[in-house]
XYZ file of C-alpha atoms in Angstrom:
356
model
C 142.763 90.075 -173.839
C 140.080 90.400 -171.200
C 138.715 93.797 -170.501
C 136.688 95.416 -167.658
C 133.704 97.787 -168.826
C 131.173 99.710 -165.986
C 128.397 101.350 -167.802
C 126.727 104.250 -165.684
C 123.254 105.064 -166.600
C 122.956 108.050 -163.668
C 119.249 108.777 -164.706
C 117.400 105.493 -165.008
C 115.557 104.373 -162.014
C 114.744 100.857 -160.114
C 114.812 98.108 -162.943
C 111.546 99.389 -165.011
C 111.222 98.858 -168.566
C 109.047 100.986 -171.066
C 105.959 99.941 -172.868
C 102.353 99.562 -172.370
C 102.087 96.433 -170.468
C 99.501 95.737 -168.374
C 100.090 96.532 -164.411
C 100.600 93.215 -162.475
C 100.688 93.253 -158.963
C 104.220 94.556 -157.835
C 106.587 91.911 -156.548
C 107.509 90.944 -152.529
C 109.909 93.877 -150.845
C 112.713 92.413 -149.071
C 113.137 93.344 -145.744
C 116.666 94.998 -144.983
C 117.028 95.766 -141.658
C 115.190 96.046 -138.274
C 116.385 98.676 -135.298
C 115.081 98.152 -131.704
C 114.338 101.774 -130.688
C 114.028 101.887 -126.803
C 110.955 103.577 -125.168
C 111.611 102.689 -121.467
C 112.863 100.091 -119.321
C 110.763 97.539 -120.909
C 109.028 98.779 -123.851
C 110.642 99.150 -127.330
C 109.325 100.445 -130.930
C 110.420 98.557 -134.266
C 111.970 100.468 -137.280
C 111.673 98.433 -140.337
C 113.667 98.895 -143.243
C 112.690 97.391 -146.680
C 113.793 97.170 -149.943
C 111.102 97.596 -152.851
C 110.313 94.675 -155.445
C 112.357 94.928 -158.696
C 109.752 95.530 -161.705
C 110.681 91.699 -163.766
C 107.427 91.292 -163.958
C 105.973 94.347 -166.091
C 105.278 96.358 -162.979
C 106.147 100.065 -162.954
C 108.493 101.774 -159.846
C 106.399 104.587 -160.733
C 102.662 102.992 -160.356
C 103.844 101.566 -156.420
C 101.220 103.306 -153.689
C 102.524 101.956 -150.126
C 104.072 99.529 -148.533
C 102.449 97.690 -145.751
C 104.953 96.556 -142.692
C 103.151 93.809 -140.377
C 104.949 91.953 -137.668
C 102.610 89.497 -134.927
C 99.405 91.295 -135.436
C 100.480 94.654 -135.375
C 101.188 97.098 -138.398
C 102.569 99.780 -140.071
C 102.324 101.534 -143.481
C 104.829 103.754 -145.600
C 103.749 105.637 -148.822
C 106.199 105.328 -151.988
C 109.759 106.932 -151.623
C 109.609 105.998 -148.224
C 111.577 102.396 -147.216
C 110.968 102.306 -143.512
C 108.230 102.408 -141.283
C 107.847 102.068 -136.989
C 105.811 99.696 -135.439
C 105.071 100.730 -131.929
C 104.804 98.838 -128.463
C 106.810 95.816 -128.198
C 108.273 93.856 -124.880
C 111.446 93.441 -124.279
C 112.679 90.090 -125.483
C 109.695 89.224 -127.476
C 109.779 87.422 -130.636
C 108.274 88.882 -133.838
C 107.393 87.753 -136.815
C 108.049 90.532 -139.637
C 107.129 90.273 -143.009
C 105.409 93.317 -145.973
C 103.814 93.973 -148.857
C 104.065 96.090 -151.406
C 100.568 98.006 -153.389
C 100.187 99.349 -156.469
C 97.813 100.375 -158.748
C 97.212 96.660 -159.336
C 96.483 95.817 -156.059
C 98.805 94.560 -153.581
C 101.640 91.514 -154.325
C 103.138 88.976 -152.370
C 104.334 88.691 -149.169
C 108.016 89.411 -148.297
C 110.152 86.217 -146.762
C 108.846 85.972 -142.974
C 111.900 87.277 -140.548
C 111.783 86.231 -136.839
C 113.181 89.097 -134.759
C 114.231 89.381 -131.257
C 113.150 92.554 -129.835
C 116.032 95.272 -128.397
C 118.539 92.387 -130.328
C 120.570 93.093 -132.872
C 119.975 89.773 -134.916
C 117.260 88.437 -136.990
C 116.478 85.381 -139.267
C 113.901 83.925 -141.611
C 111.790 81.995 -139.974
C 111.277 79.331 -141.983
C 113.100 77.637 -145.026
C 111.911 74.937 -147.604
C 114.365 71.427 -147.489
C 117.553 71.428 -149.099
C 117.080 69.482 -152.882
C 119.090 67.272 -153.209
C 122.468 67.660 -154.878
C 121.519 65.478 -158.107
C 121.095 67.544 -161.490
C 118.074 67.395 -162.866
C 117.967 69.016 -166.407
C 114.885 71.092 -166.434
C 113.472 72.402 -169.643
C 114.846 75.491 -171.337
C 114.195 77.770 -174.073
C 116.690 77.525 -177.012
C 116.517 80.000 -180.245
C 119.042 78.743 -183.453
C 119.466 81.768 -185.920
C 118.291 81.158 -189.533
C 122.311 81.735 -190.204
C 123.238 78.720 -188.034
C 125.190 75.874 -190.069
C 127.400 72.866 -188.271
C 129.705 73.810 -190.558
C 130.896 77.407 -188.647
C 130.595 76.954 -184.897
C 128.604 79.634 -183.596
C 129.242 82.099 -180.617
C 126.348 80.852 -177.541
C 124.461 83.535 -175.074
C 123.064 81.948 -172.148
C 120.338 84.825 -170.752
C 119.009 84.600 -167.152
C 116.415 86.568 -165.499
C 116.141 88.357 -162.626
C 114.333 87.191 -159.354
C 110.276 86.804 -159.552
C 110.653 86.951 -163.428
C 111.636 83.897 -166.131
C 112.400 83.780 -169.156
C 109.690 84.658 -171.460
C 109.198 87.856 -169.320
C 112.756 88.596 -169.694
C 112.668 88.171 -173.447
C 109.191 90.578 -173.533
C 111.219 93.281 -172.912
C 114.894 92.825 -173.840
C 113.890 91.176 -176.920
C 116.985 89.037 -177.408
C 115.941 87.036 -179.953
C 115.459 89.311 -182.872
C 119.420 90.347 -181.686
C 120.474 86.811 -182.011
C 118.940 86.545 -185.866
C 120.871 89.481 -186.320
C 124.470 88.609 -184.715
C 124.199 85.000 -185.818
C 124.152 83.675 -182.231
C 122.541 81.147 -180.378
C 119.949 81.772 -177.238
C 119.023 80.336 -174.462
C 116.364 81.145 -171.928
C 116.269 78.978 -168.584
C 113.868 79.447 -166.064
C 115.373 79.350 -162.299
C 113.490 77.197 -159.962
C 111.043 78.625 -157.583
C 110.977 79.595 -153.605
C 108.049 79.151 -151.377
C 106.781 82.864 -152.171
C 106.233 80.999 -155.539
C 109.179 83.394 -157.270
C 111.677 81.988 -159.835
C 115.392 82.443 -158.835
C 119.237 81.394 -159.439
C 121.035 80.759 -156.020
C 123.960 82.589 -156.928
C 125.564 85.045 -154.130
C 125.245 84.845 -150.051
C 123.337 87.764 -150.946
C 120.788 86.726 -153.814
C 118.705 84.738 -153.976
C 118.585 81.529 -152.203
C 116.036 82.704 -149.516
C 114.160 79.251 -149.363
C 116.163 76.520 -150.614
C 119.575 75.853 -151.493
C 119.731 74.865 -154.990
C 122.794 73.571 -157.352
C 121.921 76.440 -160.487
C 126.161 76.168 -161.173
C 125.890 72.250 -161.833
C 122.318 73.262 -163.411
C 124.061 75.928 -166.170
C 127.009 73.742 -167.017
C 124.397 71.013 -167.684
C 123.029 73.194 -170.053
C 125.751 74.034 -171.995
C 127.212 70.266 -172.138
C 123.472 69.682 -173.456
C 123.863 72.359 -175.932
C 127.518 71.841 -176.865
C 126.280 67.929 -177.917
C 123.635 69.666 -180.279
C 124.935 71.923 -182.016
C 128.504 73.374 -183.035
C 129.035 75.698 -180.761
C 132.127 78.576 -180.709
C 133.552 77.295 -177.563
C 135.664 80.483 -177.102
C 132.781 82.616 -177.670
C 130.186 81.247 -174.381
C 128.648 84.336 -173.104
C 126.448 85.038 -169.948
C 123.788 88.091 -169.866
C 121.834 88.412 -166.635
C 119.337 90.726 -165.388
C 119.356 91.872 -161.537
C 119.658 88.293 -159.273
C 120.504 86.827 -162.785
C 123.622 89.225 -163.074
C 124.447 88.016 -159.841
C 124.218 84.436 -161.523
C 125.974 85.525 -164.204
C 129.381 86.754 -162.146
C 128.801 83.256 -159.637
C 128.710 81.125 -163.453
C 132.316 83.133 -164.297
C 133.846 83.117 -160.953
C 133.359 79.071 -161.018
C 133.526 78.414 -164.442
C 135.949 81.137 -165.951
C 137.730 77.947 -168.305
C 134.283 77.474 -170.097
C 133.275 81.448 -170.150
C 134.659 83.955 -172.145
C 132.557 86.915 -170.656
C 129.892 88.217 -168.858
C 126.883 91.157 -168.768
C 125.393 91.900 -165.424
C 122.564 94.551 -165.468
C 121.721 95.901 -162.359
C 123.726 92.674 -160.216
C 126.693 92.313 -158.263
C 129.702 90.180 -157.574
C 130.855 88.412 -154.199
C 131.663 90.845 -151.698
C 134.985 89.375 -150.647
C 137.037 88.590 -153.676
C 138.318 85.583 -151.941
C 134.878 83.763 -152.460
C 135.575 84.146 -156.346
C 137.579 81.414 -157.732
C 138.664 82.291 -161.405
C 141.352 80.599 -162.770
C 141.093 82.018 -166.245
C 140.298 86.117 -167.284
C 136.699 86.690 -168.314
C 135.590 90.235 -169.729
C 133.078 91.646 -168.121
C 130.408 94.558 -168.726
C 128.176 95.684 -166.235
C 125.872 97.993 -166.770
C 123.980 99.731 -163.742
C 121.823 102.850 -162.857
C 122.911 105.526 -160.088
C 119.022 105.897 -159.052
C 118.530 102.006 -158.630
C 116.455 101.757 -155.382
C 116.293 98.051 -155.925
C 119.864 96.808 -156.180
C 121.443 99.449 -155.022
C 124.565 101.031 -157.596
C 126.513 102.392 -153.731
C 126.297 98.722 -152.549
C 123.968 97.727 -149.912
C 122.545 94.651 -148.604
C 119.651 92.260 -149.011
C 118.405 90.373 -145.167
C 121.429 91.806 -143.640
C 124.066 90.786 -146.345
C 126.140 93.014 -148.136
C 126.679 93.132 -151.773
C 129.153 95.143 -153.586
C 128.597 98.684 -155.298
C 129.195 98.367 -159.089
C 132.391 100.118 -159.179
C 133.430 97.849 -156.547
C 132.007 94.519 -158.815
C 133.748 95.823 -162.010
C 137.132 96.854 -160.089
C 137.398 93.316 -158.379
C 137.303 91.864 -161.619
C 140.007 94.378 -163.413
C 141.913 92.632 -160.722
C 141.372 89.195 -161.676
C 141.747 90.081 -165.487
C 145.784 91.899 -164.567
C 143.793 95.016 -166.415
C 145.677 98.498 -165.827
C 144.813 99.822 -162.130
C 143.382 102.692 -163.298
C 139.872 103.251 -164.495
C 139.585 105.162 -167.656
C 136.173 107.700 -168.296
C 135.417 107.559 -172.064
C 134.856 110.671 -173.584
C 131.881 109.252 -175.560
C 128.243 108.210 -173.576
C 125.684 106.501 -174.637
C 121.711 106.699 -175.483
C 120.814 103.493 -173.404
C 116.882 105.111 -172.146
C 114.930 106.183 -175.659
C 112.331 108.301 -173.218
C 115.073 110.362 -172.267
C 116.581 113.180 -174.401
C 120.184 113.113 -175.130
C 123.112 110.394 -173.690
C 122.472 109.718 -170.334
C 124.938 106.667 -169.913
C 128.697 107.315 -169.095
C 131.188 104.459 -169.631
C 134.283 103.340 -167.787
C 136.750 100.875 -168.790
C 139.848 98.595 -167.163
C 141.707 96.972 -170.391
């Protein structure tokens, strides 16, 4: 039987991990939205909505100075906690180029993606994009981890883990340490690295939403490749294929079992989301799903929000759409019990909710 589980940390913030990591340069903001504010007949200001990076890449929410807002020469600047700035003095009709940057006590990161705006319009685009690749899977390399346990003799269960956006693999495993769990639980890992955007950031093209901002890449026919690769290796559980992603690789993670639910028998999505309409999700078969999300994420947002002007589901709304898909009860239950999910953090922070 399928089941439906939303874990609610309400205290932890952005995507940051703990640990003494050295400060990299925090990764590009997104921009999120752009309002023509009218001075006079002629004359408008710019306010500039952005998102801040996610922390993938060891960076801390916490160490983040400014953010610096620049669009065709001219340039604004908002401290942290703030996720809009104005940019004064534009024509009517003009076209802008709008990108940012975010500081932090590592100096400042990469550019956003570039968006072309239209001043006193309502729409905007990015300005540029990289050429489609081409629809032929190519099976990059990938990180694989057999337990000391393993034997062809007893298939065993198979966790595919994918990272978020501007991260890979080996960052991903600094922190969630996934092999040492896979010794443990007799399971076998892998760790695939998504392909990388002109901004020179790794992602999985999963969602409308996130994160194909450059390129339209084939990361479905990419996974499945994977696990035919693996499934010719090794004797592997075939009723026990798991996906765990982090951020854009949660969204990955719910794309993988919305296409693939007959080869999938559940997911984990921290800190992602679903398809907004549940008409662009295709499962045929019922895949349990846990997704686990904090109430203070500024990054991917637990409400819902959107990312260059498309939405994305809340989390309620991510683990209620599948309940639906899975026939689960219609009502959300609260469990009594919480968990201890943030060690810095005194007491059980993390409430859980469940569709069975």
């Amino acid at each position: 039987m399928a089941a439906v589980f939303s874990v609610v940390a309400s205290v932890i913030v952005g995507h940051s991990y703990s640990g003494a990591a050295k400060i990299l340069p925090p990764t590009p903001p997104q921009i999120t939205r752009i309002d023509s504010i009218k001075k006079s007949k002629t004359k408008y200001d710019l306010q500039i909505y952005f998102s801040v990076a996610s922390t993938g890449n060891r960076t801390s929410k916490a160490s983040l100075i400014s953010t610096l807002v620049s669009a065709s020469g001219k340039r604004c600047s908002a401290n942290v906690g703030k996720q809009s700035c104005t940019i004064r003095g534009f024509s009517k009709n003009t076209t802008v180029n709008i990108s940012a940057k975010s500081k932090n006590v590592g100096g400042y990161g990469l550019p956003s993606s570039i968006v072309r705006y239209q001043v006193g319009s309502s729409s905007w685009t990015i300005a540029s994009r990289a050429p489609a690749t081409a629809t032929k899977v190519v099976l990059r390399p990938y990180s694989e981890f057999v337990p000391s346990s393993y034997s062809s003799k007893s298939p065993a269960p198979l966790v595919i883990a994918l990272h978020g956006y501007s991260s890979s693999a080996k960052q991903q495993e600094s922190y969630i340490n996934f092999k040492a769990v896979a010794e443990q639980r007799g399971f076998i890992l892998v760790s695939p690295d998504g392909t990388v955007d002109a901004t020179g950031n790794q992602f999985w093209n999963a969602t409308e939403v996130c994160c194909n901002f450059f390129s339209e890449v084939d990361d479905d026919a990419y996974l499945i490749s994977i696990l035919d690769d693996m499934e010719s290796k090794y004797s592997i559980d075939r009723q026990r294929i798991y996906f765990v992603g982090h951020s854009n690789g949660g969204f990955m993670s719910y794309r993988m079992a919305c296409k693939h639910s007959d080869r999938i028998a559940a997911i984990v999505s921290l800190a992602g989301a679903t398809f907004l309409n549940s008409s662009d999700c295709a499962a045929k078969n019922p895949v349990s799903v846990l997704q686990i999300h904090g109430t203070s994420d500024a990054t991917i947002l637990y409400n819902g929000g959107a990312i260059l002007g498309k939405q994305y589901p809340s989390a309620t709304a991510s683990t209620a759409q599948w309940a639906t898909f899975n026939r689960c009860s219609n009502n959300a239950t609260p469990r009594a019990d919480k968990l201890d999910l943030v060690t810095t953090i005194a007491g059980s922070e993390t409430s859980i909710t469940s569709w069975n």
